[in-house]
Short mmCIF file of C-alpha atoms in Angstrom, two decimals:
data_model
loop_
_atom_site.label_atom_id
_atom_site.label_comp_id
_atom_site.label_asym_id
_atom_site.label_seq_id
_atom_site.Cartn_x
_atom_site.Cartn_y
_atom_site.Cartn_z
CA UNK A 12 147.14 66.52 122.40
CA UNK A 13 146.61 69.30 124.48
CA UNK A 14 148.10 71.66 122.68
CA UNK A 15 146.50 70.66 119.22
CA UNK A 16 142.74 71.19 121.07
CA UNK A 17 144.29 74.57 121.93
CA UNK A 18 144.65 75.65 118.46
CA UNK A 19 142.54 77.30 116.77
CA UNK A 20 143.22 76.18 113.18
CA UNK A 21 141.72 72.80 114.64
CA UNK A 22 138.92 74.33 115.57
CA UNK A 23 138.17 75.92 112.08
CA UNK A 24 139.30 73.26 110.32
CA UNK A 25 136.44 71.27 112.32
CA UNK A 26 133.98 73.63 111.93
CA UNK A 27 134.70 73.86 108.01
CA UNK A 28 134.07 70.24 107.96
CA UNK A 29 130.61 70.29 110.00
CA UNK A 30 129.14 73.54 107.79
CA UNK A 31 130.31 71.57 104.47
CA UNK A 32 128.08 68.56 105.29
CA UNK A 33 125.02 70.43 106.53
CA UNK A 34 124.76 72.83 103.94
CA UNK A 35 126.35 71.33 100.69
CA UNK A 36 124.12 72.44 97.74
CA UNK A 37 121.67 70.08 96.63
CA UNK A 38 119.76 70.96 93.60
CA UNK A 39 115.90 70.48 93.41
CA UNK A 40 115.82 68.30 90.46
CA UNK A 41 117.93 65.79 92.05
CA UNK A 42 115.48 63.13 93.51
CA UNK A 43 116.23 62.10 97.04
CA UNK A 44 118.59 58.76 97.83
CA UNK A 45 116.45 55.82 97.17
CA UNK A 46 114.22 56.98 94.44
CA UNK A 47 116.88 56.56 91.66
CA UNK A 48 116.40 54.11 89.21
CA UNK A 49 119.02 50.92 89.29
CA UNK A 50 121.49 52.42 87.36
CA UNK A 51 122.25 49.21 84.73
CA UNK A 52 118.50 48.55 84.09
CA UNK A 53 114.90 50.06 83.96
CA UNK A 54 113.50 48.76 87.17
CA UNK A 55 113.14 50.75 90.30
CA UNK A 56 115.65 50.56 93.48
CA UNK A 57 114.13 49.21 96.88
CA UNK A 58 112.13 52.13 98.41
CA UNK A 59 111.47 53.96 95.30
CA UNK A 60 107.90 53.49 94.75
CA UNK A 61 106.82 56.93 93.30
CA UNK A 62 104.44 56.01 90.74
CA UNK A 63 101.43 55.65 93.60
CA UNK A 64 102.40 59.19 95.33
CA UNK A 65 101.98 62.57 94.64
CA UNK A 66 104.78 65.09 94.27
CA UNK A 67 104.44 66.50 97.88
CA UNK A 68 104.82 62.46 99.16
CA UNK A 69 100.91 61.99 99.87
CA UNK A 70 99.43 58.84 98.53
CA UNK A 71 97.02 58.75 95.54
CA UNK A 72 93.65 57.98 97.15
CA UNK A 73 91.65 57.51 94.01
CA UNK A 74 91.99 58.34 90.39
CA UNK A 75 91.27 62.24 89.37
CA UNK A 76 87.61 62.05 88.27
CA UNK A 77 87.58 64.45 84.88
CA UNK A 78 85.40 63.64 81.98
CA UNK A 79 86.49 61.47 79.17
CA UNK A 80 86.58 62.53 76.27
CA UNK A 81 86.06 59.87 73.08
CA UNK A 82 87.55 61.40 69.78
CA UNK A 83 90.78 61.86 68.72
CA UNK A 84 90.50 65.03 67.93
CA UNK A 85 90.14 65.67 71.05
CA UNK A 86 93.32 64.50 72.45
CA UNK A 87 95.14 67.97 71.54
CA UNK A 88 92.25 69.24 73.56
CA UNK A 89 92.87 67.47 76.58
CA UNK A 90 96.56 68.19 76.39
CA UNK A 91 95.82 71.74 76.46
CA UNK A 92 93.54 71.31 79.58
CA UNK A 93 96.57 69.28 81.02
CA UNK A 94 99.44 71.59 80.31
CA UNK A 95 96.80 74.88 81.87
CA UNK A 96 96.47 72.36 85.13
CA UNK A 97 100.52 71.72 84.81
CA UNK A 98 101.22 75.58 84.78
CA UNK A 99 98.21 76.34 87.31
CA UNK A 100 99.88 74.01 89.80
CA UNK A 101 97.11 71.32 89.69
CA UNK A 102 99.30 67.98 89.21
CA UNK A 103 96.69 65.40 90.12
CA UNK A 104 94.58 67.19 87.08
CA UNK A 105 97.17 67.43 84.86
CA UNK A 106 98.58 63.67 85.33
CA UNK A 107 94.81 62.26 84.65
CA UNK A 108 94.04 64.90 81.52
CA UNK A 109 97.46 63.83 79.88
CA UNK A 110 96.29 59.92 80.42
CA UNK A 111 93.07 60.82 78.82
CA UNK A 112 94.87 62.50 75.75
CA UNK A 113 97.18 59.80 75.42
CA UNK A 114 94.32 57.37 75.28
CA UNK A 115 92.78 59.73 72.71
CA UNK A 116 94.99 60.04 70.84
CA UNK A 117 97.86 57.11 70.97
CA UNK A 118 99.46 58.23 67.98
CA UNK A 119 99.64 62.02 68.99
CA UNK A 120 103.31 62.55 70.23
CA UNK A 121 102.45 65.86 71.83
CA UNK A 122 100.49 64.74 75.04
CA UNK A 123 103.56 61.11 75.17
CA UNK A 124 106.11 64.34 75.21
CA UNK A 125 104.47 66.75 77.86
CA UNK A 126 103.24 63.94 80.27
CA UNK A 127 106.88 62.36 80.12
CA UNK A 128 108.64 65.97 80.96
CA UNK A 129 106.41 66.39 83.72
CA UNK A 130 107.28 62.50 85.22
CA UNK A 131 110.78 63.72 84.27
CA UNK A 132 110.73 66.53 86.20
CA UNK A 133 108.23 64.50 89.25
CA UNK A 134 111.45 62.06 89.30
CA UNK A 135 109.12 59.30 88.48
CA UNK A 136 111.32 58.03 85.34
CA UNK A 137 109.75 54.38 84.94
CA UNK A 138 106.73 56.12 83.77
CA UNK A 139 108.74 59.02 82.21
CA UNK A 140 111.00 56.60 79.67
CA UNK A 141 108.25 54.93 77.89
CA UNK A 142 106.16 57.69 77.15
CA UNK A 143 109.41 59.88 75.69
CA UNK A 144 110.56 56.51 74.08
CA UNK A 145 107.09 56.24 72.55
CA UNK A 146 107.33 60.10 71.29
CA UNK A 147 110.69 59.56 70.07
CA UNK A 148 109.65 56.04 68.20
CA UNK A 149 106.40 58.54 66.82
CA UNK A 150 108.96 61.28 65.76
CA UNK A 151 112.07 59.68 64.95
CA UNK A 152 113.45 63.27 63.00
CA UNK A 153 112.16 65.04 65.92
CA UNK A 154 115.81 66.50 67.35
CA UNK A 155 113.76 67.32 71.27
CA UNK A 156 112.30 64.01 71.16
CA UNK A 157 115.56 62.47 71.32
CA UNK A 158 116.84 65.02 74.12
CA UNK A 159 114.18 65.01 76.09
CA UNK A 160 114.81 61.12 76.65
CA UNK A 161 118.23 62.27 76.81
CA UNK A 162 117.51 63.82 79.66
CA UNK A 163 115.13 61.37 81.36
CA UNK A 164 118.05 58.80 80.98
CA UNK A 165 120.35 61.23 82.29
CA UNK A 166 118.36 61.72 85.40
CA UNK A 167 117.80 57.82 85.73
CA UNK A 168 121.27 57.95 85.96
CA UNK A 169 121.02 55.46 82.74
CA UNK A 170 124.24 57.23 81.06
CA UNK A 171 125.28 54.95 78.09
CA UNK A 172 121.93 55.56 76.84
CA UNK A 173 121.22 59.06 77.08
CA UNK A 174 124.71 59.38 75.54
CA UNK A 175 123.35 57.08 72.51
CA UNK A 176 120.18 59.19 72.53
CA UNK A 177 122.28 62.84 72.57
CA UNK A 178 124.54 60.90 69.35
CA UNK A 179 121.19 60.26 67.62
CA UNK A 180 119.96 63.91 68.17
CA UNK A 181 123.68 65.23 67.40
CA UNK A 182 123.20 63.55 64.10
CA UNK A 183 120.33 65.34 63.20
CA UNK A 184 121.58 68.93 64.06
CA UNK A 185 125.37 68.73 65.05
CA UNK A 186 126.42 68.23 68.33
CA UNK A 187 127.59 71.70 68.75
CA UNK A 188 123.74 72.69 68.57
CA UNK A 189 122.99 70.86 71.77
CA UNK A 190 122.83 72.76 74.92
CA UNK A 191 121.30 73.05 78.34
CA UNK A 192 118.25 74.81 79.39
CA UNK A 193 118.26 76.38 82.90
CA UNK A 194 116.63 73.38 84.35
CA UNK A 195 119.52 71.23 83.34
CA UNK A 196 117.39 69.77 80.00
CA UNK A 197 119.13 69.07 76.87
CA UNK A 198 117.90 71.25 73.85
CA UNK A 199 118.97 72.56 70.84
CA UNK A 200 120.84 76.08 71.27
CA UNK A 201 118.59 79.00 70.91
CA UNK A 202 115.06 77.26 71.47
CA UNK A 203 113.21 76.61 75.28
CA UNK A 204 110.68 74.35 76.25
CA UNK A 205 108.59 77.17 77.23
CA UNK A 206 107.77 77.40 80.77
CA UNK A 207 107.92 73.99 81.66
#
């Protein structure tokens, strides 16, 4: 025993070990253990309850108070506002502008699609899957509909399904056509999802 604590293979070998668990990579879109969704249905795991907190971990105090608007017409307008608040850095904005355009517009898949890719990316997928489902059910021929809740279920670690959705989307374009984006999103080779 002696002689083993005298070499010094053992003590790299050791110290190998001890670097490899403090810094293995983690990468920023993967949400922290215990904010996953169950991974064989849609309900949350014990200690996951995201939907009430901000991205930073600071608890909604009270709803964003922005004007409502009352037309329909307007909810392209208020998704506008939401994605400049989105790429400004103002989430609390953004989260209750894409609410407002959703209930402007119910039928508009545009606002469903942004608000769910920013829940997506938030790691707040119980909110996330309806509203891409929703786009996808509004714009079944829509090939990003059905990857970005490809994605979402991906990240949700729901696998069979985003597989199903990535089949439905391969049908529409070929499943050579599907790639990643450098976030890790599935899209269809050659197009981005802008800056989001």
């Amino acid at each position: 025993m002696k002689r083993l604590l005298q070499n010094k293979w053992f003590w790299l070998i050791g110290l190998v070990i001890i670097l490899l668990t403090v810094f293995w990579p983690r990468t920023a879109g993967d949400p922290p253990p215990g904010q996953r969704l169950a991974p064989n249905s849609s309900e949350r795991s014990a200690g996951s309850e995201m939907a009430e907190f901000a991205p930073d971990g600071t608890e909604f105090e009270t709803p964003i108070d922005v004007p409502a608007q009352t037309h329909e017409n307007d909810s392209t307008l208020l998704n506008e506002q939401a994605m400049n608040a989105w790429y400004g850095g103002d989430l609390r904005t953004a989260m209750a502008l894409f609410e407002q355009a959703i209930a402007a517009g119910p039928d508009n898949p545009v606002p469903h699609t942004n608000f769910g890719r920013l829940l997506t990316l938030m790691v707040v997928f119980d909110r996330a899957i309806p509203l891409l489902e929703h786009s996808r059910d509004l714009q079944p021929e829509n090939v990003q509909a059905w990857l970005d809740l490809a994605t979402a279920y991906e990240r949700a670690q729901l696998f069979s399904k985003s597989w199903e959705a990535q089949a439905e989307a391969g049908k529409l374009v070929g499943a050579s056509s599907i790639t990643r984006d450098a976030r890790g999103r599935f899209v269809v080779t050659g197009t981005t999802l802008d800056a989001l």
